[in-house]
Amino acid sequence: MRVGPYRFFFYANEGQEPPHVHVEREWRQAKSWLDPVRLSSSMGFAKSEVGRVQERVEENSPALLRSWHEFFAR
């Protein structure tokens, strides 16, 4: 999924972890838990941009959580 400059994705080998999403922009990366939404880690994002990333995760969390369960149910 893409929202503005951000790419949201899952790694196929992380289904044993609680639901989460990786967010990438250029060389910057962040990981957010989805239930409840909270930042797990961030690398390269300025603090102000981390806030924007988290807002996008929060806005899209229902769809992301649904996608997580669909993806890892296979």
PDB file of C-alpha atoms in Angstrom:
ATOM      1  CA  MET A   1       0.000   0.000   0.000  1.00  0.00           C
ATOM      2  CA  ARG A   2       1.224   3.517  -0.730  1.00  0.00           C
ATOM      3  CA  VAL A   3       0.112   6.716   0.983  1.00  0.00           C
ATOM      4  CA  GLY A   4       1.897   9.810  -0.268  1.00  0.00           C
ATOM      5  CA  PRO A   5       5.637   9.120  -0.149  1.00  0.00           C
ATOM      6  CA  TYR A   6       5.243   6.134   2.208  1.00  0.00           C
ATOM      7  CA  ARG A   7       5.160   2.443   1.323  1.00  0.00           C
ATOM      8  CA  PHE A   8       3.429   0.142   3.835  1.00  0.00           C
ATOM      9  CA  PHE A   9       4.252  -3.569   3.729  1.00  0.00           C
ATOM     10  CA  PHE A  10       4.615  -6.857   5.616  1.00  0.00           C
ATOM     11  CA  TYR A  11       7.486  -9.332   5.582  1.00  0.00           C
ATOM     12  CA  ALA A  12       6.221 -12.835   4.813  1.00  0.00           C
ATOM     13  CA  ASN A  13       8.348 -14.448   7.536  1.00  0.00           C
ATOM     14  CA  GLU A  14       6.944 -12.334  10.392  1.00  0.00           C
ATOM     15  CA  GLY A  15       3.526 -13.930  10.797  1.00  0.00           C
ATOM     16  CA  GLN A  16       4.458 -15.313  14.217  1.00  0.00           C
ATOM     17  CA  GLU A  17       4.767 -11.744  15.586  1.00  0.00           C
ATOM     18  CA  PRO A  18       1.804  -9.616  16.653  1.00  0.00           C
ATOM     19  CA  PRO A  19       0.206  -7.667  13.776  1.00  0.00           C
ATOM     20  CA  HIS A  20       2.460  -4.874  12.583  1.00  0.00           C
ATOM     21  CA  VAL A  21       3.409  -2.952   9.466  1.00  0.00           C
ATOM     22  CA  HIS A  22       6.688  -1.676   8.076  1.00  0.00           C
ATOM     23  CA  VAL A  23       6.750   1.805   6.587  1.00  0.00           C
ATOM     24  CA  GLU A  24       9.439   2.905   4.198  1.00  0.00           C
ATOM     25  CA  ARG A  25      10.390   6.140   2.491  1.00  0.00           C
ATOM     26  CA  GLU A  26      13.611   6.113   0.504  1.00  0.00           C
ATOM     27  CA  TRP A  27      16.202   4.745   2.978  1.00  0.00           C
ATOM     28  CA  ARG A  28      14.124   5.507   6.096  1.00  0.00           C
ATOM     29  CA  GLN A  29      12.182   2.746   7.845  1.00  0.00           C
ATOM     30  CA  ALA A  30       9.748   2.377  10.718  1.00  0.00           C
ATOM     31  CA  LYS A  31       7.774  -0.469  12.225  1.00  0.00           C
ATOM     32  CA  SER A  32       4.431   0.000  13.965  1.00  0.00           C
ATOM     33  CA  TRP A  33       2.282  -2.409  15.906  1.00  0.00           C
ATOM     34  CA  LEU A  34      -1.322  -2.375  14.700  1.00  0.00           C
ATOM     35  CA  ASP A  35      -3.378  -3.433  17.726  1.00  0.00           C
ATOM     36  CA  PRO A  36      -3.057  -1.073  19.483  1.00  0.00           C
ATOM     37  CA  VAL A  37      -1.255   1.260  17.093  1.00  0.00           C
ATOM     38  CA  ARG A  38       2.126   2.263  18.496  1.00  0.00           C
ATOM     39  CA  LEU A  39       5.625   2.760  17.175  1.00  0.00           C
ATOM     40  CA  SER A  40       7.935  -0.216  17.533  1.00  0.00           C
ATOM     41  CA  SER A  41      11.065   1.210  15.903  1.00  0.00           C
ATOM     42  CA  SER A  42      12.260   3.909  13.574  1.00  0.00           C
ATOM     43  CA  MET A  43      15.463   4.399  11.624  1.00  0.00           C
ATOM     44  CA  GLY A  44      16.282   7.554   9.682  1.00  0.00           C
ATOM     45  CA  PHE A  45      13.005   9.423  10.147  1.00  0.00           C
ATOM     46  CA  ALA A  46      13.129  12.799  11.903  1.00  0.00           C
ATOM     47  CA  LYS A  47      10.895  12.949  15.004  1.00  0.00           C
ATOM     48  CA  SER A  48       8.466  15.253  13.213  1.00  0.00           C
ATOM     49  CA  GLU A  49       8.121  12.798  10.334  1.00  0.00           C
ATOM     50  CA  VAL A  50       7.660   9.847  12.684  1.00  0.00           C
ATOM     51  CA  GLY A  51       4.544  11.627  13.901  1.00  0.00           C
ATOM     52  CA  ARG A  52       3.230  11.910  10.328  1.00  0.00           C
ATOM     53  CA  VAL A  53       4.023   8.252   9.677  1.00  0.00           C
ATOM     54  CA  GLN A  54       2.140   7.231  12.820  1.00  0.00           C
ATOM     55  CA  GLU A  55      -0.838   9.352  11.779  1.00  0.00           C
ATOM     56  CA  ARG A  56      -0.953   7.498   8.448  1.00  0.00           C
ATOM     57  CA  VAL A  57      -0.737   4.135  10.230  1.00  0.00           C
ATOM     58  CA  GLU A  58      -3.548   5.167  12.592  1.00  0.00           C
ATOM     59  CA  GLU A  59      -5.755   6.399   9.711  1.00  0.00           C
ATOM     60  CA  ASN A  60      -5.256   3.153   7.805  1.00  0.00           C
ATOM     61  CA  SER A  61      -5.070   0.716  10.717  1.00  0.00           C
ATOM     62  CA  PRO A  62      -8.421  -1.022  10.042  1.00  0.00           C
ATOM     63  CA  ALA A  63      -7.406  -1.829   6.456  1.00  0.00           C
ATOM     64  CA  LEU A  64      -3.848  -2.732   7.463  1.00  0.00           C
ATOM     65  CA  LEU A  65      -5.030  -5.047  10.237  1.00  0.00           C
ATOM     66  CA  ARG A  66      -7.520  -6.716   7.890  1.00  0.00           C
ATOM     67  CA  SER A  67      -4.751  -7.157   5.291  1.00  0.00           C
ATOM     68  CA  TRP A  68      -2.417  -8.614   7.921  1.00  0.00           C
ATOM     69  CA  HIS A  69      -4.956 -11.285   8.886  1.00  0.00           C
ATOM     70  CA  GLU A  70      -5.753 -12.088   5.254  1.00  0.00           C
ATOM     71  CA  PHE A  71      -2.075 -12.307   4.308  1.00  0.00           C
ATOM     72  CA  PHE A  72      -1.047 -14.568   7.185  1.00  0.00           C
ATOM     73  CA  ALA A  73      -4.162 -16.781   7.074  1.00  0.00           C
ATOM     74  CA  ARG A  74      -2.732 -18.494   3.996  1.00  0.00           C
TER      75      ARG A  74
END
